[in-house]
Coordinates of C-alpha atoms and ligand atoms in Angstrom, one line a residue:
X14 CA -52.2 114.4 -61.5
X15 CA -49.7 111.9 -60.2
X16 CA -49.3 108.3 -61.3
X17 CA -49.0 106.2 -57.6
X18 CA -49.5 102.4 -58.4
X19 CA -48.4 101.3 -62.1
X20 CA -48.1 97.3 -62.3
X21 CA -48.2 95.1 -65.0
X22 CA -51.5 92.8 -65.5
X23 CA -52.2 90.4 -68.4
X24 CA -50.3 92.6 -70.4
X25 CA -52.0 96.1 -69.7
X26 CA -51.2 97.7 -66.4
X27 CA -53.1 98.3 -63.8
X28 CA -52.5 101.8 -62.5
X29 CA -54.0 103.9 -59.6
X30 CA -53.7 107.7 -60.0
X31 CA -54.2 110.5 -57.8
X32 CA -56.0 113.5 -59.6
X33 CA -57.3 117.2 -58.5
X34 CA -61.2 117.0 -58.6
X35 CA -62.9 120.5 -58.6
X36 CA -66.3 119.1 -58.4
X37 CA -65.6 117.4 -55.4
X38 CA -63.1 120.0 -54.1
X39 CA -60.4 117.6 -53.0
X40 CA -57.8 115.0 -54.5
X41 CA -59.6 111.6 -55.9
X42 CA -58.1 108.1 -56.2
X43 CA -58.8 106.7 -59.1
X44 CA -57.7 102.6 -60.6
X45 CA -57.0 102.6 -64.2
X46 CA -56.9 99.4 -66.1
X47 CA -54.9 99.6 -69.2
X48 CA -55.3 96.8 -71.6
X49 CA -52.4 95.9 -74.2
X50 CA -54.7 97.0 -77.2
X51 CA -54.4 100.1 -75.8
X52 CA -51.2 100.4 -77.4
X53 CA -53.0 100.3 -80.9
X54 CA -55.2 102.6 -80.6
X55 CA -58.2 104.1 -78.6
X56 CA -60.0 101.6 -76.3
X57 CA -63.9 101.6 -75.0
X58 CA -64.1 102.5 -71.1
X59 CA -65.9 100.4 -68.7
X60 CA -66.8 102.5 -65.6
X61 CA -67.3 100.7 -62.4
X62 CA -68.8 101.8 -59.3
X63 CA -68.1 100.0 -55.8
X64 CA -69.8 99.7 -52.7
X65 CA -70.3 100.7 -49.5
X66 CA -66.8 101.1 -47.5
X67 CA -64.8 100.7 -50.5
X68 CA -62.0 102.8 -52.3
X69 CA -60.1 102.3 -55.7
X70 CA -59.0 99.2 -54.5
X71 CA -61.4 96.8 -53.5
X72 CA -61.9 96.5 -57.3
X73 CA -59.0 96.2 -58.7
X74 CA -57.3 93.7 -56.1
X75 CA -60.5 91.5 -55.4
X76 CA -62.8 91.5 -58.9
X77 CA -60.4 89.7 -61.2
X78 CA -61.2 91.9 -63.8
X79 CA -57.2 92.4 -65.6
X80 CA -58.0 89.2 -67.7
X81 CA -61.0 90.1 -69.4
X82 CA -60.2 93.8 -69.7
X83 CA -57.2 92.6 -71.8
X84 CA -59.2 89.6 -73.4
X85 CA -61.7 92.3 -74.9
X86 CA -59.5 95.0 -75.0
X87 CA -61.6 97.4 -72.7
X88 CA -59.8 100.4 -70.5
X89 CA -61.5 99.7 -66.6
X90 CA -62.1 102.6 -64.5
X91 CA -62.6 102.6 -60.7
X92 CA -63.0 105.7 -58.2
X93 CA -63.1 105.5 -55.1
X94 CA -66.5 106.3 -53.5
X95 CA -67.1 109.4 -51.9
X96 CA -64.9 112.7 -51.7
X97 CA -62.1 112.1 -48.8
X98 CA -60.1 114.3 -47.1
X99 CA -59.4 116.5 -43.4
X100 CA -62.0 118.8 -44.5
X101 CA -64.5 116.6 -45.8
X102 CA -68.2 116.1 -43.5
X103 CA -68.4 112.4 -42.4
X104 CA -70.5 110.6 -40.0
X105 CA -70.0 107.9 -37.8
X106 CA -71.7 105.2 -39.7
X107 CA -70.0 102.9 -42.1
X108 CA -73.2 104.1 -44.8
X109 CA -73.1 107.7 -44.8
X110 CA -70.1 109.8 -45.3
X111 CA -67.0 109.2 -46.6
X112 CA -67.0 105.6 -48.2
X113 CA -70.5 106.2 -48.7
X114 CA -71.4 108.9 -51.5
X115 CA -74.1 107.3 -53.2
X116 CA -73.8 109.0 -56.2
X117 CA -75.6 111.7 -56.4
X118 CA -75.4 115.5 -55.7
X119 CA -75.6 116.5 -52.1
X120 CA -78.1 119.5 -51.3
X121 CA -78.2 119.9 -47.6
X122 CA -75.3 121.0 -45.0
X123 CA -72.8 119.4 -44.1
X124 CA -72.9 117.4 -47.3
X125 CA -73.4 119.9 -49.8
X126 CA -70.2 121.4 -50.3
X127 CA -68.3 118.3 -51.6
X128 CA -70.4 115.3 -51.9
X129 CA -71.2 115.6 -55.8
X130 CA -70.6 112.0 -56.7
X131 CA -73.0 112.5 -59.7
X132 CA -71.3 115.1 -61.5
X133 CA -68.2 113.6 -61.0
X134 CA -69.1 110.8 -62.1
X135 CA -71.3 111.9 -65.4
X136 CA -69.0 114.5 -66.3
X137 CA -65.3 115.3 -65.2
X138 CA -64.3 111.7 -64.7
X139 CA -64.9 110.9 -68.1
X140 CA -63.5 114.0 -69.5
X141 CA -60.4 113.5 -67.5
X142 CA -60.0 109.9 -68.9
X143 CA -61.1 110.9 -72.1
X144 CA -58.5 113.4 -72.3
X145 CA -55.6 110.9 -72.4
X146 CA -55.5 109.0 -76.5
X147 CA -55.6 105.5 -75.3
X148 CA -59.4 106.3 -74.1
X149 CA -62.3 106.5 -76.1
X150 CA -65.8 108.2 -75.4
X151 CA -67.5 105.1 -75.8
X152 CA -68.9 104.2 -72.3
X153 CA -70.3 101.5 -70.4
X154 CA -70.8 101.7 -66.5
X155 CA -71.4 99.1 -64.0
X156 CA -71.3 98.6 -60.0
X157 CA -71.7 96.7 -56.9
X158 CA -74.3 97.4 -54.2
X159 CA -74.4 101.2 -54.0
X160 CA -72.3 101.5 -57.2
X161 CA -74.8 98.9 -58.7
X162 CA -77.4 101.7 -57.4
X163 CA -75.2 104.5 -59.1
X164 CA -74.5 102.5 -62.6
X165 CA -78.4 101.9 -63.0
X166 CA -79.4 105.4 -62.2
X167 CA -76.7 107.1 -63.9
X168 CA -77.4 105.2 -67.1
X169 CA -81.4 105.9 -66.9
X170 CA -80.7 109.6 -66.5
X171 CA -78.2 109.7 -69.0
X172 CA -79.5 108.8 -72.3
X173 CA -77.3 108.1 -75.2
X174 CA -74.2 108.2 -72.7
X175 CA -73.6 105.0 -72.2
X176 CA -73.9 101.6 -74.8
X177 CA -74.4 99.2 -71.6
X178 CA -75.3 99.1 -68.3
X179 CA -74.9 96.6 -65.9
X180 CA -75.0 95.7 -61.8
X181 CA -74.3 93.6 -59.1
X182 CA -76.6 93.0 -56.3
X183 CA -77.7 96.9 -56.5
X184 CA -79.8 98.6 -54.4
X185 CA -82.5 99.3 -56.8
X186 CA -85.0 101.3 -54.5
X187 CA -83.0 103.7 -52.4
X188 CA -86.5 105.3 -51.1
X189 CA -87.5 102.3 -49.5
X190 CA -85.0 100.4 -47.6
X191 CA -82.6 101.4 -45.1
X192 CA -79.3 102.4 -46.8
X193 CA -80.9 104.3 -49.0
X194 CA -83.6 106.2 -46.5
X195 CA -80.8 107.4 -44.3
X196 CA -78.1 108.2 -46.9
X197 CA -80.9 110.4 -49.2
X198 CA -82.3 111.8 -46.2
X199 CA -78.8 113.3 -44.8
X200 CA -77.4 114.5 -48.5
X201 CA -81.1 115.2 -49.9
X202 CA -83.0 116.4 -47.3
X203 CA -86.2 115.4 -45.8
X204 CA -88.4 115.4 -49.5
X205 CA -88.7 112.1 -51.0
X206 CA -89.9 113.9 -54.6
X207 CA -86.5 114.9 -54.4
X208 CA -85.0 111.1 -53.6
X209 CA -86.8 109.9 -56.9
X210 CA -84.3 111.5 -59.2
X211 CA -81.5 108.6 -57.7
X212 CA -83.8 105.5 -57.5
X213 CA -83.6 102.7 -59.9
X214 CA -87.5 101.6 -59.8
X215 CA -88.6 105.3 -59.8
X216 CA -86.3 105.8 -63.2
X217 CA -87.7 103.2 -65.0
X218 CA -91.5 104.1 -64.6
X219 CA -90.2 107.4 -67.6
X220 CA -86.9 106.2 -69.0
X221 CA -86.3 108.3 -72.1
X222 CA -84.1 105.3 -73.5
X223 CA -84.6 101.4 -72.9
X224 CA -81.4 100.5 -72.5
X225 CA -80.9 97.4 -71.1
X226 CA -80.4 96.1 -67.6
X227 CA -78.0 93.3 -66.8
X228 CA -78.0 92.5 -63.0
X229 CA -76.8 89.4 -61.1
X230 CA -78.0 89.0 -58.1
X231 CA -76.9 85.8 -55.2
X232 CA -79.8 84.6 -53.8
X233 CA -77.7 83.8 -49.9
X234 CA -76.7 87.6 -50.2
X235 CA -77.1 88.7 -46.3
X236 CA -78.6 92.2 -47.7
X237 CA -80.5 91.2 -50.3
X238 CA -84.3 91.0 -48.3
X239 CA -83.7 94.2 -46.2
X240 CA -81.6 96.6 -49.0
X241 CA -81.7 95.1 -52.0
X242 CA -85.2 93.9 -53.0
X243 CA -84.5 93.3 -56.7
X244 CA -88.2 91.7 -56.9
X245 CA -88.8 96.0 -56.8
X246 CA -87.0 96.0 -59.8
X247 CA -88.0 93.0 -62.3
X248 CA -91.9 94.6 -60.6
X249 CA -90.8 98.4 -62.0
X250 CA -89.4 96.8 -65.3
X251 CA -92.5 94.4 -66.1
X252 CA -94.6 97.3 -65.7
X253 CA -92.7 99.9 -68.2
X254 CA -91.6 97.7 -70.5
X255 CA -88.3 98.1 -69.5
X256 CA -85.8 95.1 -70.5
X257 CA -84.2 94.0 -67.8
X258 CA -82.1 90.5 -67.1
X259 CA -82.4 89.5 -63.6
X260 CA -80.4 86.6 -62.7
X261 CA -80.6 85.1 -59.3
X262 CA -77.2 83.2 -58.8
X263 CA -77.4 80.4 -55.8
X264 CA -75.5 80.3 -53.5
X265 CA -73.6 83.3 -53.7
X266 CA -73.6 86.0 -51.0
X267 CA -72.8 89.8 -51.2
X268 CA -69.5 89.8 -51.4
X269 CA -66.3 90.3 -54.0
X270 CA -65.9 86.4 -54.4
X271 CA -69.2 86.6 -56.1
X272 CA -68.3 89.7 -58.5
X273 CA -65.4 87.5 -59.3
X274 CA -67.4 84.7 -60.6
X275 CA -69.5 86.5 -62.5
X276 CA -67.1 89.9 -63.7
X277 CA -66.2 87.6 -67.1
X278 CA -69.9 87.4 -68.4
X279 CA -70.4 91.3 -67.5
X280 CA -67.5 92.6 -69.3
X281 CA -68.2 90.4 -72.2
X282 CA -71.7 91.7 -72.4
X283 CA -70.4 95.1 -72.0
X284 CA -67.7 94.7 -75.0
X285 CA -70.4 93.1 -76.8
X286 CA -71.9 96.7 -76.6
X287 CA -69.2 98.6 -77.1
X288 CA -67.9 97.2 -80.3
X289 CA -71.1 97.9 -82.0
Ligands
LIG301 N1 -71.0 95.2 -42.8 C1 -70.1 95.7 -43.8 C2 -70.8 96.5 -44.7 C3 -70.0 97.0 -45.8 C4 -70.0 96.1 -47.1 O1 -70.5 95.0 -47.1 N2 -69.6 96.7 -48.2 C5 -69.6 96.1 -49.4 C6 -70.6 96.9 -50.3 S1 -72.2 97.0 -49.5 C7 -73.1 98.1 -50.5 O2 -72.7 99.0 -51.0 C8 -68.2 96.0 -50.0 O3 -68.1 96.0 -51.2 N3 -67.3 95.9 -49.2 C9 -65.9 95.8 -49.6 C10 -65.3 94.5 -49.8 O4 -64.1 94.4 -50.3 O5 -66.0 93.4 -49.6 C11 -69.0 96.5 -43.0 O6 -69.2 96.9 -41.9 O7 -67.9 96.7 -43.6

């Protein structure tokens, strides 16, 4: 593990490390927000996954997120979005590949050797945070677009793992819009009974807990009628009886200036949780 970005920010620092994934098989990038509480004692973790394209850093230098991290006093972690490296598959679209993991577990060739987002996510991300004493195992997860797609799902299939969930303009319904079709197909394989396990509005029908769903949505987003469909969503939630708080912001398209206007009220809701 090595320590390659370590700033100071509202107190905390705001540090990116490099660390040795085995899951994946290659080295990950990982932003760290440490707030000052940390200094005290064990903080909460908020888990955020980005989009489409992004890395580490599209987060941590666009989201705004230092102040309320420190206000609250909750630890931020972002990875970067998909396993990277010489040896790594990729394709030549900007939404499959590298930049483009989607979270879940890759069956089929090429993808299968290293794209295992999921796991890395669930599992040896948190017990590499958790292993440091500033971090505690109390978890909340949220994320934009596809990582609004991975904090929903990961939540549903996780019971008990996390206190909150929330999401920005997520792709709720991977099975039926176009992102989603093409990235499942390639790391999934051609059976759609096998795509249910990662969609959102197929999770809900059986969630084992009813944990509740925050997600902010901009109504001039320039994805939000052909990927994002959150209608699918409040539709999948009204029938289950799931909660769910769907707020449709106006004005706002799909972009980081709108997860800065809003990343205040989502970490507040999430430290609301994670004081309990
Ligand atoms: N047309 C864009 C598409 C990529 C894009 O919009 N990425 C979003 C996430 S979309 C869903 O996951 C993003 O977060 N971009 C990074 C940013 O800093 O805004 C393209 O070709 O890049």
């Amino acid at each position: 593990m090595e320590r390659i970005e370590h700033r100071a920010s509202f107190g905390g620092w705001q540090d990116v490390y490099r660390h040795r994934s085995e899951v994946l098989g290659c080295d990950m990038t990982v932003g760290v927000y440490v707030p000052p509480q940390a200094a005290d004692g064990p903080c909460p973790v908020l888990y955020w996954l980005s989009g489409l394209t992004c890395t580490e850093q599209n987060f941590i230098t666009k989201a705004g997120a230092q102040r309320y991290a420190a206000e609250h006093g909750i630890i931020i972690v972002a990875p970067d979005t998909s396993p990277r490296g010489d040896d790594v598959a990729d394709a030549p679209g900007y939404d499959l590949g590298k930049g483009a993991g989607f979270y879940v577990n890759a069956t089929q060739d090429p993808w299968a050797a290293h794209y295992r987002m999921y796991d890395y996510i669930v599992d040896e991300l948190p017990a590499w945070v958790e292993a440091d004493p500033a971090a505690s195992d109390r978890r909340a997860i949220s994320g934009h677009s596809m990582g609004g797609h991975g904090a929903l799902t990961i939540a549903l299939k996780n019971p008990g793992r996390y206190r909150s969930v929330s999401a920005f303009s997520p792709i709720v319904a991977p099975s039926q819009v176009p992102w989603g079709e093409k990235a499942l197909g390639a790391y999934l394989g051609e059976d759609r009974d096998a795509w249910a396990q990662y969609d959102t509005v197929e999770l809900v029908k059986s969630a084992k807990e009813r944990l509740p769903l925050l997600v902010d949505q901009g109504d001039a987003d320039e994805f939000l009628d052909t990927q994002l469909r959150p209608q699918l969503l409040q539709a999948a939630c009204e029938a289950a009886g799931h909660p769910l708080t769907l707020r449709m912001q106006p004005g706002y398209d799909h972009s980081y200036y709108f997860i800065a206007s809003f990343i205040g009220e989502h970490i507040a809701h999430h430290a609301a949780a994670l004081k309990g």
